[in-house]
PDB file of C-alpha atoms in Angstrom:
ATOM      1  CA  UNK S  17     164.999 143.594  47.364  1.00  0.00           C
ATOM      2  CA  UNK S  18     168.630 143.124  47.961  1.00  0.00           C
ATOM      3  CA  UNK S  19     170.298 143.834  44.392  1.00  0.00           C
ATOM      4  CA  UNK S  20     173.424 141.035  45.392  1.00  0.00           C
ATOM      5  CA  UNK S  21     170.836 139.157  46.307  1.00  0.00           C
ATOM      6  CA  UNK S  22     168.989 139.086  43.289  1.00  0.00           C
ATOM      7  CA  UNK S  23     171.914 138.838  40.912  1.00  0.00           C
ATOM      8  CA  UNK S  24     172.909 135.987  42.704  1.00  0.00           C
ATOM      9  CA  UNK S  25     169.757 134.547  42.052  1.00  0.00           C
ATOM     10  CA  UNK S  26     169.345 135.622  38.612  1.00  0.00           C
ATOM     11  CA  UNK S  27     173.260 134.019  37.781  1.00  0.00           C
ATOM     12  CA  UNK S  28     172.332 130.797  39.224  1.00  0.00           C
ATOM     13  CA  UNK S  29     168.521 130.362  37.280  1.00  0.00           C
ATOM     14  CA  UNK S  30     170.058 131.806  33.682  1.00  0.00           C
ATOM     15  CA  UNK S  31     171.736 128.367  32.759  1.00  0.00           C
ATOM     16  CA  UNK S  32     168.117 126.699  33.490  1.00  0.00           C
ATOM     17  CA  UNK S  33     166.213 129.865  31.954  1.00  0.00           C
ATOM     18  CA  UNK S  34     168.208 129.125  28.885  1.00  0.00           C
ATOM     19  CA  UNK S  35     167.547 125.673  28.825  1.00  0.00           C
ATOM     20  CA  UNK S  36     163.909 126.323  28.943  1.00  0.00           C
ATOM     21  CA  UNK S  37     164.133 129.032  26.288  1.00  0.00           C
ATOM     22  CA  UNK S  38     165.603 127.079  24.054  1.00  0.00           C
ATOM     23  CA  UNK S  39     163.136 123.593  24.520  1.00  0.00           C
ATOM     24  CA  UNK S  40     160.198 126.211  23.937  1.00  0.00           C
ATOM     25  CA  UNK S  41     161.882 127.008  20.451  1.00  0.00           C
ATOM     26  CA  UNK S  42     162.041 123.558  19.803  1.00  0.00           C
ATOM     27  CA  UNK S  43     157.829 123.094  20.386  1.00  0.00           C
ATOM     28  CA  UNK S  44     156.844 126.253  18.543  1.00  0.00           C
ATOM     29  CA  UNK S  45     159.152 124.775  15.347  1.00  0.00           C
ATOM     30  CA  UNK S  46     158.074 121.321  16.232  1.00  0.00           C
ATOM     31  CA  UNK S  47     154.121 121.978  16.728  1.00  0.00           C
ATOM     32  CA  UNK S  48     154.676 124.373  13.810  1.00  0.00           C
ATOM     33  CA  UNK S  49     155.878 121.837  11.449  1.00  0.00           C
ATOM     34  CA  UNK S  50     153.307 120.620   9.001  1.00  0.00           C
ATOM     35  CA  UNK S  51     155.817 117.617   7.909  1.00  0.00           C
ATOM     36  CA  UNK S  52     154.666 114.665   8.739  1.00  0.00           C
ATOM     37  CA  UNK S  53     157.682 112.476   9.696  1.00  0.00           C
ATOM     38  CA  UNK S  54     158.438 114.898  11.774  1.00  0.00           C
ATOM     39  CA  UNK S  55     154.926 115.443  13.544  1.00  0.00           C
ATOM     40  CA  UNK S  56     155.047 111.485  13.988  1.00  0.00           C
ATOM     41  CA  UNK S  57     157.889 111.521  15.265  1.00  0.00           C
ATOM     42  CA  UNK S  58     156.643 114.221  17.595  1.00  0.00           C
ATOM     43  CA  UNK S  59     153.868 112.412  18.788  1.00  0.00           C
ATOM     44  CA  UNK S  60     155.593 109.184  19.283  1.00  0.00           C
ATOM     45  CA  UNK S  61     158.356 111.123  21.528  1.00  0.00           C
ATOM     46  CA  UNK S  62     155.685 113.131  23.385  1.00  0.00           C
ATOM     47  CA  UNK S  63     153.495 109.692  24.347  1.00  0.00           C
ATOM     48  CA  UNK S  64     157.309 108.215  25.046  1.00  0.00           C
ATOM     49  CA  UNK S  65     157.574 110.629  27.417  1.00  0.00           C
ATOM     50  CA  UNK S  66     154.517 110.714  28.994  1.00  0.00           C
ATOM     51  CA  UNK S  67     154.966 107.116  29.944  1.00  0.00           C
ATOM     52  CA  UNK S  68     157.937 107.537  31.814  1.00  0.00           C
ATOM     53  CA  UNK S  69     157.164 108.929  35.277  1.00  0.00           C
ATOM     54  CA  UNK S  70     160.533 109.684  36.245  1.00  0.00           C
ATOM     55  CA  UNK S  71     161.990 111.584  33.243  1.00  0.00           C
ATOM     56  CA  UNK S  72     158.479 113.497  33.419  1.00  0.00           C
ATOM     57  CA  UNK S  73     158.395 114.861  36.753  1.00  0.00           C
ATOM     58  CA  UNK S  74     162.235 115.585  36.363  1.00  0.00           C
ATOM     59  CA  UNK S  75     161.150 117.649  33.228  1.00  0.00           C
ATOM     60  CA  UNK S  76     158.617 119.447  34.738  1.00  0.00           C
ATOM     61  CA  UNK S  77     160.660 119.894  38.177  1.00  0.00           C
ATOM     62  CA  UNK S  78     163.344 121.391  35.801  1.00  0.00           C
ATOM     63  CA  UNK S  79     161.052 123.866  34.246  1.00  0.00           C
ATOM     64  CA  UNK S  80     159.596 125.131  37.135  1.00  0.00           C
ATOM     65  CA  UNK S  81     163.159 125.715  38.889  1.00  0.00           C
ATOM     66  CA  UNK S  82     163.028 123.012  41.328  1.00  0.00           C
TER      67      UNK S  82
END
């Protein structure tokens, strides 16, 4: 409960917090979007994405502050 401590904290996650803020934006818009270049496009990125391992786990590492 140290309140140094925690602002330390806090200043060092905000970049990443931001980051993450800002990607969930970019699904609610994207998942929003009823225009369908832009939902293919979606998809095809999303299955991209899902076939790469690597870039994956790094996303989901990211996200979870690791």
């Amino acid at each position: 409960g140290d309140v140094v401590l925690l602002r330390r904290y806090q200043g060092r996650r905000k970049p990443e917090n931001l980051a993450t803020m800002a990607a969930m934006e970019g699904f609610k818009r994207l998942f929003g979007s009823q225009n369908s270049t832009l939902r293919l496009l979606r998809n095809y990125g999303l299955a991209a994405i899902s076939g790469l391992g690597a870039i994956k786990n790094k996303l989901i590492k990211q996200a979870m502050g690791l």
